Structure formats: C-alpha cells, structure tokens
Amino acid sequence: MVPAVSFGSTMSNSIGVIGLSVMGASFAQNLSSKGFKVSVYNRSHDKTEELLHKNNNSIYGYKELEEFVDSLESPKKILLLVKSGTPVDLILEQLAPLLQSKDIIVDCGNSNWQDTELRITRYEGKFNVIGCGISGGESGALHGPSLMPGGNVDSIGKILPILQKVAAKDFGGKPCVTVVGNGASGHFVKMVHNGIEYAIMQGISEVYGIMKQQGYGNLVISEFMRSLNFGNLQSYLLDITVAIISTKDNEGNGFLLDRIEDTAKAKGTGGWSVEAGMHFGVAIPNIASAVMARTQSARNMSYLKRMQFESEESHHVTMNEEFKTSIYRTLEMVFLTSYLQGLDLIYQANEQKKWGIELEEIIRIWQGGCIIRSQMLGMLKLFWGSDNGWKTKLFAEVHADLGNIKQVCNQTDIPLPVIHSTYDYLRTLFSTQLATNLIQAQRDYFGAHGYERTDKKGVFTGGWN
Ligand code: 6PG
C-alpha cells in the first residue's frame, strides 16, 4: 500500500504542482519522469492519494498547503493547474502569506489575460505571477506540451530550465517553450492559439460536412481525411479527425461520431480572442466565424422548424483527384488565414502592450505538443523571417487558389462559415477597391462622421443631395 502522504525532505523539492485533475496529475508525472522531485497538493486529498497510488516515484503529496510550500526549495516554483477564474484567485489568496518576493507562481490554466494582468499587479513585490499557456491536452501534459510562459522575464528564466525538460520538441528538436514576453503575454498567446484552434477545427468539420452531405460513409470520409493529411496540412487535428470519424460506437452498430449531438460547446477562449480582435483593431473573421458557428449550433429557437439539408442525390461530386485537390487547397487556405489572423492579432497587441513578443518564436513553440501543430508552421516560420520576395510569392499562390475555394463553396448548400470567411478574408486582402466607401458616405450622411477623399488629404463632411 502506497502511503497517502509521502513526505519529501523539507525545502528540497524542485517544483510544486497545485491542482491534480487530469492536466495537473499528468504534468506532475511528466516532471517526475524527467527526474524532478515534485511536491503536489490538491484541495481534496483523494486526488493526491490517487496520483501517489499511480506514481509515487519522486512525487510527494501533502495534505496541508503550508507543508506543501515548505517542501519546496527557494525560490519556490509552483505550477497552478486549477480551473481558470475564481479558483485561481482563491488559491493565490491562500498562498500569499506563505510566499516571499522571489517565489514564482506559474498559472498554467486558460486564464483570461486581463485577469493575469490584474494578478501580476496585485501581487507585485509579494511574489511573481507568471501566466503560462499550456497546450496539448492530457497527452501533451504527460509526454510534452507546448508551453507559453509570460511575465517577469527574470522569474521565467529561473523556471525555464525545468520547462525545457518537459516540453515537446519543435521541428529542429528544440523545446517548445520560450520566454513569450512580459506582462500577460503568455496567456494572451495561449488565448489566440485557442482562437486558431477553433477556426481550424471548424474548417475541418466543414469538409467533413461536405463529405457527409454527399452521402459518403464514415470509413470513406476518414480515408479522405487521411489523404489530406500531408504537406502543409499534416497536423494533429487531422490526425485525430481520421481516428474520430472511423471509430465504431461500442454501444451500437454504427459510428460513435454519428451518435454525438451537433451542438458544439466552448469554454470561452475563442470568444475572448474575438473581443481582443475588436479591442486591438484586428480583423480575425475565421476565428469569429468559428465562435459564432459553435454558438449557433445550439439553435435554441423553439419557433424554428428544422429543415433537412441533406442532398437527395448522393455522391453527385465524385471524389476524384480534382475534387481532392480543391478541398486540399481550400483547407490549406483555412489553416493559413487562421494562423495569419491569429499572428496578426498577437503582433498588434504586442505593438500596443510592448510585451516583447517575437512572432517567429511563437510559431516555433507551436510546432510541437500543441493542438494546432502542423507542418504549415515550418513554412510560416520561414515566411516571418524572410524578405518580401518570399511573401509576394506566397500571396501569388494564395491568389491563384481563390478559385478552388469558390468551387468548393458552390458545390454544397450546407453552412460553411469558416470556408466562406477564408474566401472573403482573402478577397478583401486582394481587393484594390472595397465597397466600404459607401459605409463612410452613409455615416457622414446621417451623422456627419466625416470621410477621407481619394483625391486630396484631410477629413471632409457633407456635400450630399
Ligand atoms: C489546448 C486546448 C485546451 C482547451 C480545449 C477546450 O491547447 O490544449 O486549447 O486548452 O481547453 O481545447 O477548449 P474549448 O472548451 O473552449 O473548446
């Protein structure tokens, strides 16, 4: 029988983990497997005991928070893996009297970056709060996540050697962790990561929807998804999609996916990204469309009679090479524009907040461990570090692909919010003239809000019939 509490020698453990749900327990095991002596604490002690039963190799559990803190070497380094929001504030309040000014608390939850900003200020001089995005789910936490720490740069420097040991590896074999920047930059970058995650997931599900509407069976669709999973599109999200679509329901004859309700839930990070887009003045339509698609999927309007959109005629699009190519190119554009929009948001926020973020580093640390990892991030890293010639070439290729996206949109009458949004985003980028001059005119007509002319400088008003 493993003892319920296994004490490490006082003040000698390298790192502490608070919160032993799936992510916390997995991360503690990852740390211990890399040779660190890990102290763990959970509000309800059962979870601590559960973890110690599973793995007590250099993991030490404590019933009292004070004992847990005492067990750590100074400066104390504590990873919080508790639910974002109030639970983070509650534990910080409990920890505050037990910590010194050099101690480091790393909040690894999906905390709202604005909350992190407040917490950094609130505890300034008392201890250091680091907001650290962690991506990769349970398996990432256990085998190597992508880590996005932001906050006091010296404090991050102290914890970095530990994080480097447990992180996933990028395409060049370097750990998927970096000093993201100061302030709440780590949680901001993780929020945008999740926004991109929403957009790419929605794009893939739209391709699934197209195939389903054509009447193709799950095994065929799964194989189709596998056939797309190469080159720039080779990705974790396509990997899991191939597996998900072909999984049989062990409670019936069919496939598990077909038994799942079509209302998509969300915990908030996508919506926060949209708010941030508005706050920093950055258009992120793929992310916004994906958030709205999840929200609208609830269709909680009782007065609506649902209509069948399934095609009467099955397989009217033949799954030939041409079809595959147009879907591949379309999905490639979805991935590309989702990454570009997210990176643009990080860029603009960083310009205003002066966090010191290097976009190339963000692209690098997303290459392994995280949910949005894909081969395209290799190409994007080159893109960011390159001269304009490379960028011109890439956008010329993108422009040539607009026809593919249009063709895909025309082939179906199911909703394709992110694919349409990708098309419109690119059309907008490539347009020499938008129709938004009329909006400026209307604003001026009814409210004298002013307009700028194409033929002379200044702000003008009036001149209407
Ligand atoms: C990750 C994920 C993770 C997130 C889930 C669920 O990077 O590991 O982003 O942090 O919590 O993806 O998010 P939603 O419930 O909002 O879909």
CSV table of C-alpha atoms and ligand atoms in Angstrom, one decimal:
chain,number,residue,atom,x,y,z
A,1,MET,CA,0.0,0.0,0.0
A,2,VAL,CA,1.4,3.4,-1.0
A,3,PRO,CA,1.3,5.8,1.9
A,4,ALA,CA,-1.3,8.5,1.5
A,5,VAL,CA,1.2,11.2,2.2
A,6,SER,CA,4.8,10.7,1.2
A,7,PHE,CA,7.0,13.5,2.6
A,8,GLY,CA,10.0,14.8,0.8
A,9,SER,CA,12.7,16.3,2.9
A,10,THR,CA,11.7,19.8,3.8
A,11,MET,CA,12.7,22.6,1.4
A,12,SER,CA,14.4,20.2,-1.1
A,13,ASN,CA,11.8,19.6,-3.8
A,14,SER,CA,12.4,21.4,-7.1
A,15,ILE,CA,8.9,22.2,-8.1
A,16,GLY,CA,5.3,22.1,-6.8
A,17,VAL,CA,2.1,21.4,-8.6
A,18,ILE,CA,-1.3,22.5,-7.3
A,19,GLY,CA,-4.4,21.0,-8.9
A,20,LEU,CA,-4.4,17.3,-9.7
A,21,SER,CA,-7.2,16.9,-12.2
A,22,VAL,CA,-6.2,15.3,-15.5
A,23,MET,CA,-3.8,18.1,-16.6
A,24,GLY,CA,-2.1,18.7,-13.2
A,25,ALA,CA,-1.7,15.0,-12.5
A,26,SER,CA,-0.3,14.3,-16.0
A,27,PHE,CA,2.1,17.3,-15.7
A,28,ALA,CA,3.3,16.2,-12.3
A,29,GLN,CA,4.1,12.8,-13.8
A,30,ASN,CA,5.9,14.3,-16.7
A,31,LEU,CA,8.1,16.4,-14.3
A,32,SER,CA,8.8,13.4,-12.2
A,33,SER,CA,9.7,11.3,-15.2
A,34,LYS,CA,12.4,13.9,-16.1
A,35,GLY,CA,14.0,13.5,-12.7
A,36,PHE,CA,12.5,16.4,-10.8
A,37,LYS,CA,11.4,16.0,-7.2
A,38,VAL,CA,7.8,17.2,-7.4
A,39,SER,CA,5.5,18.3,-4.5
A,40,VAL,CA,1.8,18.0,-5.2
A,41,TYR,CA,-1.2,19.5,-3.5
A,42,ASN,CA,-4.9,19.3,-4.3
A,43,ARG,CA,-7.8,20.8,-2.4
A,44,SER,CA,-9.5,17.4,-1.9
A,45,HIS,CA,-6.8,15.0,-0.8
A,46,ASP,CA,-8.3,12.0,-2.6
A,47,LYS,CA,-6.8,13.1,-5.9
A,48,THR,CA,-3.4,13.4,-4.3
A,49,GLU,CA,-3.7,9.8,-3.0
A,50,GLU,CA,-4.9,8.7,-6.4
A,51,LEU,CA,-1.8,10.1,-8.1
A,52,LEU,CA,0.6,8.7,-5.4
A,53,HIS,CA,-1.0,5.3,-6.0
A,54,LYS,CA,-0.4,5.6,-9.7
A,55,ASN,CA,3.1,7.1,-9.5
A,56,ASN,CA,5.0,8.0,-6.3
A,57,ASN,CA,8.4,8.0,-7.9
A,58,SER,CA,9.8,11.4,-6.8
A,59,ILE,CA,6.2,12.8,-6.3
A,60,TYR,CA,5.5,13.9,-2.8
A,61,GLY,CA,1.9,14.6,-1.7
A,62,TYR,CA,0.9,17.0,1.1
A,63,LYS,CA,-2.4,17.4,2.8
A,64,GLU,CA,-1.8,20.9,4.1
A,65,LEU,CA,-0.9,23.8,1.8
A,66,GLU,CA,1.7,25.1,4.3
A,67,GLU,CA,3.6,21.8,4.3
A,68,PHE,CA,3.5,21.7,0.6
A,69,VAL,CA,5.0,25.2,0.3
A,70,ASP,CA,7.6,24.3,3.0
A,71,SER,CA,8.7,21.3,1.0
A,72,LEU,CA,10.0,23.4,-1.9
A,73,GLU,CA,13.5,24.8,-2.3
A,74,SER,CA,13.7,28.6,-2.6
A,75,PRO,CA,12.8,30.5,-4.7
A,76,LYS,CA,9.7,28.3,-4.6
A,77,LYS,CA,8.4,27.4,-8.0
A,78,ILE,CA,4.7,26.4,-8.1
A,79,LEU,CA,2.6,25.4,-11.1
A,80,LEU,CA,-1.1,26.1,-10.8
A,81,LEU,CA,-3.3,23.7,-12.8
A,82,VAL,CA,-6.6,24.8,-11.4
A,83,LYS,CA,-9.8,25.9,-13.2
A,84,SER,CA,-9.4,29.4,-14.5
A,85,GLY,CA,-11.4,32.3,-12.9
A,86,THR,CA,-12.2,32.4,-9.2
A,87,PRO,CA,-10.3,29.2,-8.2
A,88,VAL,CA,-7.1,30.8,-9.3
A,89,ASP,CA,-7.8,33.9,-7.1
A,90,LEU,CA,-8.7,31.7,-4.2
A,91,ILE,CA,-5.5,29.7,-4.3
A,92,LEU,CA,-3.4,32.8,-4.8
A,93,GLU,CA,-5.0,34.4,-1.7
A,94,GLN,CA,-4.2,31.2,0.3
A,95,LEU,CA,-0.6,31.2,-1.0
A,96,ALA,CA,0.1,34.9,-0.5
A,97,PRO,CA,1.0,34.7,3.2
A,98,LEU,CA,3.3,31.7,2.6
A,99,LEU,CA,5.4,33.2,-0.1
A,100,GLN,CA,8.4,35.5,-0.4
A,101,SER,CA,9.1,38.2,-3.1
A,102,LYS,CA,11.3,35.9,-5.2
A,103,ASP,CA,8.9,33.0,-5.3
A,104,ILE,CA,7.2,32.1,-8.6
A,105,ILE,CA,3.7,31.0,-9.2
A,106,VAL,CA,3.0,29.8,-12.7
A,107,ASP,CA,-0.7,29.9,-13.6
A,108,CYS,CA,-0.9,27.1,-16.3
A,109,GLY,CA,-4.7,27.4,-16.8
A,110,ASN,CA,-6.6,29.1,-19.6
A,111,SER,CA,-6.8,32.3,-17.5
A,112,ASN,CA,-8.1,35.4,-19.2
A,113,TRP,CA,-5.1,37.5,-20.0
A,114,GLN,CA,-6.7,40.6,-18.4
A,115,ASP,CA,-7.2,38.7,-15.1
A,116,THR,CA,-3.5,37.8,-15.3
A,117,GLU,CA,-2.6,41.4,-15.8
A,118,LEU,CA,-4.5,42.3,-12.6
A,119,ARG,CA,-2.9,39.4,-10.6
A,120,ILE,CA,0.6,40.4,-11.7
A,121,THR,CA,-0.1,43.9,-10.4
A,122,ARG,CA,-1.9,42.8,-7.3
A,123,TYR,CA,1.0,40.6,-6.1
A,124,GLU,CA,3.9,42.7,-7.3
A,125,GLY,CA,6.6,42.7,-4.6
A,126,LYS,CA,4.9,39.9,-2.8
A,127,PHE,CA,5.6,37.1,-5.2
A,128,ASN,CA,5.8,36.7,-9.0
A,129,VAL,CA,2.8,35.6,-11.1
A,130,ILE,CA,3.7,34.0,-14.5
A,131,GLY,CA,0.8,33.4,-16.9
A,132,CYS,CA,1.7,30.3,-18.8
A,133,GLY,CA,-0.3,28.9,-21.7
A,134,ILE,CA,-0.1,25.1,-21.9
A,135,SER,CA,-1.4,23.2,-24.8
A,136,GLY,CA,-1.6,19.6,-25.8
A,137,GLY,CA,-4.4,18.2,-23.5
A,138,GLU,CA,-3.8,15.2,-21.3
A,139,SER,CA,-1.3,13.5,-23.5
A,140,GLY,CA,0.7,16.7,-24.1
A,141,ALA,CA,0.9,17.4,-20.3
A,142,LEU,CA,2.1,13.8,-19.8
A,143,HIS,CA,4.5,13.5,-22.7
A,144,GLY,CA,5.4,17.0,-23.7
A,145,PRO,CA,3.2,20.1,-24.1
A,146,SER,CA,3.8,23.4,-25.8
A,147,LEU,CA,4.4,26.0,-23.1
A,148,MET,CA,3.9,29.7,-23.4
A,149,PRO,CA,5.1,31.5,-20.2
A,150,GLY,CA,4.8,35.3,-19.9
A,151,GLY,CA,5.5,37.7,-17.1
A,152,ASN,CA,8.6,38.8,-15.2
A,153,VAL,CA,11.4,37.7,-17.5
A,154,ASP,CA,14.0,37.0,-14.7
A,155,SER,CA,11.5,34.8,-12.9
A,156,ILE,CA,10.7,32.9,-16.2
A,157,GLY,CA,14.4,32.5,-16.6
A,158,LYS,CA,14.5,30.6,-13.3
A,159,ILE,CA,11.8,28.2,-14.2
A,160,LEU,CA,12.8,27.8,-17.9
A,161,PRO,CA,15.4,25.0,-17.4
A,162,ILE,CA,12.6,22.9,-15.9
A,163,LEU,CA,10.1,23.7,-18.5
A,164,GLN,CA,12.6,23.0,-21.3
A,165,LYS,CA,13.0,19.4,-20.0
A,166,VAL,CA,9.3,18.7,-20.0
A,167,ALA,CA,8.2,20.5,-23.2
A,168,ALA,CA,7.6,18.9,-26.6
A,169,LYS,CA,10.2,19.4,-29.3
A,170,ASP,CA,9.9,21.7,-32.4
A,171,PHE,CA,10.9,20.7,-35.9
A,172,GLY,CA,14.5,21.3,-35.2
A,173,GLY,CA,14.5,19.3,-31.9
A,174,LYS,CA,14.4,22.4,-29.6
A,175,PRO,CA,12.0,22.5,-26.7
A,176,CYS,CA,8.6,24.1,-27.4
A,177,VAL,CA,8.9,26.8,-24.8
A,178,THR,CA,10.3,30.3,-24.8
A,179,VAL,CA,10.1,33.4,-22.8
A,180,VAL,CA,7.0,34.7,-24.6
A,181,GLY,CA,7.3,38.2,-23.2
A,182,ASN,CA,6.5,40.3,-20.1
A,183,GLY,CA,3.0,41.0,-18.6
A,184,ALA,CA,0.1,38.8,-19.6
A,185,SER,CA,1.7,37.9,-22.9
A,186,GLY,CA,1.7,34.1,-22.2
A,187,HIS,CA,-2.0,33.9,-21.6
A,188,PHE,CA,-2.7,36.2,-24.5
A,189,VAL,CA,-0.7,34.0,-26.9
A,190,LYS,CA,-2.5,30.9,-25.5
A,191,MET,CA,-5.9,32.6,-26.0
A,192,VAL,CA,-5.0,33.3,-29.6
A,193,HIS,CA,-3.7,29.7,-30.0
A,194,ASN,CA,-7.2,28.6,-28.9
A,195,GLY,CA,-8.9,31.0,-31.3
A,196,ILE,CA,-6.9,29.5,-34.2
A,197,GLU,CA,-7.8,26.1,-32.8
A,198,TYR,CA,-11.5,26.9,-33.1
A,199,ALA,CA,-11.1,28.1,-36.7
A,200,ILE,CA,-9.1,25.1,-37.9
A,201,MET,CA,-11.4,22.7,-36.1
A,202,GLN,CA,-14.4,24.4,-37.7
A,203,GLY,CA,-12.7,24.3,-41.2
A,204,ILE,CA,-12.1,20.6,-40.9
A,205,SER,CA,-15.6,19.9,-39.7
A,206,GLU,CA,-16.9,21.8,-42.7
A,207,VAL,CA,-15.0,19.5,-45.0
A,208,TYR,CA,-16.5,16.5,-43.0
A,209,GLY,CA,-19.9,18.1,-43.5
A,210,ILE,CA,-19.4,18.4,-47.3
A,211,MET,CA,-18.5,14.7,-47.5
A,212,LYS,CA,-21.3,13.7,-45.2
A,213,GLN,CA,-23.8,15.6,-47.3
A,214,GLN,CA,-22.6,13.9,-50.4
A,215,GLY,CA,-23.6,10.6,-48.7
A,216,TYR,CA,-20.1,9.2,-48.2
A,217,GLY,CA,-19.7,6.7,-45.3
A,218,ASN,CA,-17.5,7.3,-42.3
A,219,LEU,CA,-14.7,4.9,-43.4
A,220,VAL,CA,-14.5,6.6,-46.8
A,221,ILE,CA,-14.5,10.1,-45.2
A,222,SER,CA,-11.9,9.0,-42.7
A,223,GLU,CA,-9.7,7.8,-45.5
A,224,PHE,CA,-10.3,11.0,-47.4
A,225,MET,CA,-9.2,13.0,-44.4
A,226,ARG,CA,-6.1,10.8,-44.2
A,227,SER,CA,-5.4,11.5,-47.8
A,228,LEU,CA,-5.4,15.3,-47.0
A,229,ASN,CA,-3.0,14.8,-44.0
A,230,PHE,CA,0.3,15.5,-45.8
A,231,GLY,CA,2.4,18.5,-46.7
A,232,ASN,CA,1.3,21.8,-45.1
A,233,LEU,CA,-1.8,20.2,-43.8
A,234,GLN,CA,-0.1,17.4,-41.9
A,235,SER,CA,-1.4,18.2,-38.5
A,236,TYR,CA,-2.5,16.9,-35.1
A,237,LEU,CA,-6.1,18.0,-35.7
A,238,LEU,CA,-6.3,16.0,-39.0
A,239,ASP,CA,-4.6,13.0,-37.2
A,240,ILE,CA,-7.3,12.9,-34.6
A,241,THR,CA,-10.1,13.6,-37.2
A,242,VAL,CA,-9.1,10.4,-39.1
A,243,ALA,CA,-9.3,8.4,-35.9
A,244,ILE,CA,-12.5,10.0,-34.7
A,245,ILE,CA,-14.5,9.6,-37.9
A,246,SER,CA,-13.7,5.9,-38.2
A,247,THR,CA,-14.3,5.0,-34.5
A,248,LYS,CA,-17.1,2.5,-34.0
A,249,ASP,CA,-19.7,3.1,-31.3
A,250,ASN,CA,-19.2,0.3,-28.8
A,251,GLU,CA,-22.8,0.8,-27.6
A,252,GLY,CA,-24.3,0.1,-31.0
A,253,ASN,CA,-23.6,-0.9,-34.6
A,254,GLY,CA,-22.7,2.4,-36.2
A,255,PHE,CA,-20.0,5.0,-35.6
A,256,LEU,CA,-19.6,7.0,-32.4
A,257,LEU,CA,-19.4,10.3,-34.2
A,258,ASP,CA,-22.9,9.7,-35.6
A,259,ARG,CA,-24.3,9.4,-32.1
A,260,ILE,CA,-22.9,12.7,-31.0
A,261,GLU,CA,-25.2,15.8,-30.7
A,262,ASP,CA,-24.2,18.6,-33.1
A,263,THR,CA,-24.2,21.4,-30.5
A,264,ALA,CA,-20.6,22.5,-30.0
A,265,LYS,CA,-19.6,23.9,-26.7
A,266,ALA,CA,-16.8,26.2,-25.7
A,267,LYS,CA,-15.1,27.4,-22.5
A,268,GLY,CA,-14.6,31.0,-23.7
A,269,THR,CA,-11.1,31.5,-25.1
A,270,GLY,CA,-12.4,31.8,-28.7
A,271,GLY,CA,-14.8,34.5,-27.7
A,272,TRP,CA,-12.1,36.3,-25.7
A,273,SER,CA,-10.0,36.2,-28.9
A,274,VAL,CA,-12.8,37.9,-30.8
A,275,GLU,CA,-13.1,40.6,-28.0
A,276,ALA,CA,-9.3,41.1,-28.3
A,277,GLY,CA,-9.5,41.4,-32.0
A,278,MET,CA,-12.0,44.2,-31.5
A,279,HIS,CA,-10.0,45.8,-28.7
A,280,PHE,CA,-6.8,45.9,-30.7
A,281,GLY,CA,-8.4,46.6,-34.1
A,282,VAL,CA,-7.5,43.4,-35.9
A,283,ALA,CA,-9.8,41.5,-38.2
A,284,ILE,CA,-9.9,37.8,-37.3
A,285,PRO,CA,-13.0,36.7,-39.2
A,286,ASN,CA,-12.1,33.0,-39.3
A,287,ILE,CA,-11.9,32.9,-35.5
A,288,ALA,CA,-15.1,35.0,-35.2
A,289,SER,CA,-17.0,32.7,-37.6
A,290,ALA,CA,-15.8,29.6,-35.8
A,291,VAL,CA,-17.0,31.1,-32.4
A,292,MET,CA,-20.4,32.0,-33.9
A,293,ALA,CA,-20.7,28.6,-35.6
A,294,ARG,CA,-20.3,26.9,-32.2
A,295,THR,CA,-22.8,29.3,-30.6
A,296,GLN,CA,-25.4,29.0,-33.4
A,297,SER,CA,-25.0,25.2,-33.4
A,298,ALA,CA,-27.2,25.2,-30.3
A,299,ARG,CA,-30.1,26.6,-32.5
A,300,ASN,CA,-32.2,27.1,-29.3
A,301,MET,CA,-35.0,28.9,-31.1
A,302,SER,CA,-38.1,26.8,-30.4
A,303,TYR,CA,-40.2,28.5,-33.2
A,304,LEU,CA,-37.9,27.2,-35.9
A,305,LYS,CA,-38.8,24.1,-37.8
A,306,ARG,CA,-35.6,22.3,-38.8
A,307,MET,CA,-35.2,21.6,-42.5
A,308,GLN,CA,-33.4,18.7,-44.0
A,309,PHE,CA,-30.4,20.0,-45.9
A,310,GLU,CA,-29.1,16.6,-46.9
A,311,SER,CA,-28.8,16.1,-50.6
A,312,GLU,CA,-31.4,13.8,-52.2
A,313,GLU,CA,-28.8,12.8,-54.7
A,314,SER,CA,-25.8,11.1,-53.1
A,315,HIS,CA,-22.3,11.3,-54.4
A,316,HIS,CA,-23.0,13.9,-57.1
A,317,VAL,CA,-19.5,15.1,-56.5
A,318,THR,CA,-17.1,12.4,-57.5
A,319,MET,CA,-14.2,12.0,-55.2
A,320,ASN,CA,-11.6,12.3,-57.9
A,321,GLU,CA,-8.2,13.9,-57.9
A,322,GLU,CA,-9.6,17.3,-58.9
A,323,PHE,CA,-12.0,17.3,-56.0
A,324,LYS,CA,-9.3,16.2,-53.6
A,325,THR,CA,-7.0,19.0,-54.8
A,326,SER,CA,-9.7,21.7,-54.5
A,327,ILE,CA,-10.6,20.5,-50.9
A,328,TYR,CA,-6.8,20.3,-50.0
A,329,ARG,CA,-6.2,23.8,-51.3
A,330,THR,CA,-9.3,25.2,-49.6
A,331,LEU,CA,-8.3,23.7,-46.3
A,332,GLU,CA,-4.7,24.9,-46.7
A,333,MET,CA,-6.1,28.4,-47.1
A,334,VAL,CA,-8.3,27.9,-44.0
A,335,PHE,CA,-5.2,26.9,-42.0
A,336,LEU,CA,-3.1,29.7,-43.5
A,337,THR,CA,-5.6,32.5,-42.9
A,338,SER,CA,-6.4,31.3,-39.4
A,339,TYR,CA,-2.7,31.3,-38.4
A,340,LEU,CA,-2.2,34.7,-40.2
A,341,GLN,CA,-5.2,36.3,-38.4
A,342,GLY,CA,-4.1,35.0,-35.0
A,343,LEU,CA,-0.5,36.1,-35.5
A,344,ASP,CA,-1.6,39.5,-36.7
A,345,LEU,CA,-3.6,39.8,-33.5
A,346,ILE,CA,-0.6,38.9,-31.4
A,347,TYR,CA,1.5,41.3,-33.5
A,348,GLN,CA,-0.8,44.3,-33.0
A,349,ALA,CA,-1.4,43.5,-29.3
A,350,ASN,CA,2.3,43.3,-28.8
A,351,GLU,CA,2.9,46.7,-30.5
A,352,GLN,CA,0.4,48.3,-28.1
A,353,LYS,CA,1.3,46.5,-24.9
A,354,LYS,CA,5.1,46.3,-25.6
A,355,TRP,CA,5.3,42.7,-24.3
A,356,GLY,CA,8.4,42.0,-26.3
A,357,ILE,CA,7.0,39.0,-28.2
A,358,GLU,CA,8.9,37.6,-31.1
A,359,LEU,CA,6.4,36.1,-33.6
A,360,GLU,CA,9.0,33.7,-35.0
A,361,GLU,CA,9.4,32.2,-31.6
A,362,ILE,CA,5.7,31.8,-31.1
A,363,ILE,CA,5.5,30.0,-34.5
A,364,ARG,CA,8.4,27.8,-33.4
A,365,ILE,CA,6.9,26.8,-30.0
A,366,TRP,CA,3.6,25.8,-31.7
A,367,GLN,CA,5.4,23.3,-33.9
A,368,GLY,CA,5.2,20.5,-31.3
A,369,GLY,CA,3.0,19.4,-28.4
A,370,CYS,CA,0.1,21.8,-29.0
A,371,ILE,CA,-3.3,21.3,-30.5
A,372,ILE,CA,-2.7,23.5,-33.6
A,373,ARG,CA,0.7,21.9,-34.5
A,374,SER,CA,1.0,21.3,-38.3
A,375,GLN,CA,3.7,21.2,-40.9
A,376,MET,CA,2.5,24.6,-42.1
A,377,LEU,CA,4.2,26.2,-39.1
A,378,GLY,CA,7.6,25.3,-40.7
A,379,MET,CA,6.6,27.3,-43.8
A,380,LEU,CA,5.2,30.2,-41.7
A,381,LYS,CA,8.4,30.5,-39.7
A,382,LEU,CA,10.4,30.9,-42.9
A,383,PHE,CA,7.7,33.4,-44.1
A,384,TRP,CA,8.2,35.6,-41.0
A,385,GLY,CA,11.9,35.6,-41.2
A,386,SER,CA,12.1,36.2,-44.9
A,387,ASP,CA,12.2,39.1,-47.2
A,388,ASN,CA,9.2,40.5,-49.1
A,389,GLY,CA,10.0,38.5,-52.2
A,390,TRP,CA,9.0,35.3,-50.4
A,391,LYS,CA,5.8,36.9,-49.1
A,392,THR,CA,4.9,38.1,-52.6
A,393,LYS,CA,5.4,34.6,-54.0
A,394,LEU,CA,3.3,33.1,-51.2
A,395,PHE,CA,0.4,35.5,-51.8
A,396,ALA,CA,0.6,35.0,-55.5
A,397,GLU,CA,0.0,31.3,-54.9
A,398,VAL,CA,-2.8,32.1,-52.4
A,399,HIS,CA,-4.4,34.3,-55.0
A,400,ALA,CA,-4.4,31.5,-57.5
A,401,ASP,CA,-6.2,29.3,-55.0
A,402,LEU,CA,-9.2,31.6,-54.7
A,403,GLY,CA,-10.9,29.7,-57.5
A,404,ASN,CA,-10.6,26.4,-55.6
A,405,ILE,CA,-12.4,27.8,-52.5
A,406,LYS,CA,-15.2,29.3,-54.6
A,407,GLN,CA,-15.6,25.9,-56.4
A,408,VAL,CA,-15.9,24.2,-53.0
A,409,CYS,CA,-18.4,26.7,-51.8
A,410,ASN,CA,-20.6,26.4,-54.9
A,411,GLN,CA,-20.7,22.6,-54.6
A,412,THR,CA,-22.8,22.5,-51.5
A,413,ASP,CA,-25.6,24.1,-49.7
A,414,ILE,CA,-24.5,23.2,-46.1
A,415,PRO,CA,-23.2,26.1,-44.0
A,416,LEU,CA,-19.5,26.7,-44.4
A,417,PRO,CA,-18.8,29.7,-42.1
A,418,VAL,CA,-15.1,29.4,-41.9
A,419,ILE,CA,-14.5,28.4,-45.5
A,420,HIS,CA,-16.7,31.4,-46.6
A,421,SER,CA,-14.9,33.6,-44.2
A,422,THR,CA,-11.5,32.5,-45.6
A,423,TYR,CA,-12.6,33.3,-49.1
A,424,ASP,CA,-13.9,36.8,-48.0
A,425,TYR,CA,-10.8,37.5,-46.0
A,426,LEU,CA,-8.6,36.8,-48.9
A,427,ARG,CA,-10.9,38.6,-51.4
A,428,THR,CA,-10.7,41.6,-49.1
A,429,LEU,CA,-6.9,41.4,-48.9
A,430,PHE,CA,-6.6,41.3,-52.7
A,431,SER,CA,-9.2,43.9,-53.5
A,432,THR,CA,-8.0,47.2,-54.9
A,433,GLN,CA,-11.3,48.8,-54.1
A,434,LEU,CA,-13.8,47.8,-51.4
A,435,ALA,CA,-17.4,48.9,-51.2
A,436,THR,CA,-16.8,50.4,-47.7
A,437,ASN,CA,-16.6,53.9,-49.2
A,438,LEU,CA,-20.4,53.7,-49.2
A,439,ILE,CA,-20.4,53.0,-45.5
A,440,GLN,CA,-18.2,56.1,-44.9
A,441,ALA,CA,-20.7,58.1,-47.0
A,442,GLN,CA,-23.7,56.7,-45.1
A,443,ARG,CA,-22.1,57.5,-41.8
A,444,ASP,CA,-21.4,61.0,-42.9
A,445,TYR,CA,-24.9,61.4,-44.5
A,446,PHE,CA,-26.8,60.6,-41.3
A,447,GLY,CA,-24.3,61.6,-38.6
A,448,ALA,CA,-21.7,63.9,-40.2
A,449,HIS,CA,-19.0,61.5,-39.1
A,450,GLY,CA,-16.6,62.7,-41.8
A,451,TYR,CA,-14.8,60.9,-44.7
A,452,GLU,CA,-11.4,60.9,-46.3
A,453,ARG,CA,-11.2,61.6,-50.1
A,454,THR,CA,-9.1,59.7,-52.6
A,455,ASP,CA,-8.0,62.9,-54.4
A,456,LYS,CA,-6.9,65.2,-51.5
A,457,LYS,CA,-5.8,65.0,-47.9
A,458,GLY,CA,-7.9,65.8,-44.9
A,459,VAL,CA,-11.3,64.9,-43.3
A,460,PHE,CA,-14.4,66.2,-45.1
A,461,THR,CA,-18.1,66.2,-44.4
A,462,GLY,CA,-21.3,67.0,-46.3
A,463,GLY,CA,-21.8,67.7,-50.0
A,464,TRP,CA,-24.8,65.3,-50.2
A,465,ASN,CA,-28.0,65.9,-52.1
B,1,6PG,C1,-5.1,23.0,-25.6
B,1,6PG,C2,-6.6,23.3,-25.7
B,1,6PG,C3,-7.2,23.4,-24.3
B,1,6PG,C4,-8.7,23.8,-24.4
B,1,6PG,C5,-9.6,22.8,-25.1
B,1,6PG,C6,-11.1,23.1,-24.9
B,1,6PG,O1,-4.4,23.8,-26.2
B,1,6PG,O2,-4.7,22.0,-25.0
B,1,6PG,O3,-6.8,24.6,-26.3
B,1,6PG,O4,-6.5,24.3,-23.6
B,1,6PG,O5,-9.1,23.9,-23.1
B,1,6PG,O6,-9.3,22.8,-26.4
B,1,6PG,O7,-11.4,24.4,-25.3
B,1,6PG,P1,-13.0,24.7,-25.6
B,1,6PG,O8,-13.7,24.1,-24.5
B,1,6PG,O9,-13.1,26.2,-25.5
B,1,6PG,O10,-13.3,24.2,-26.9
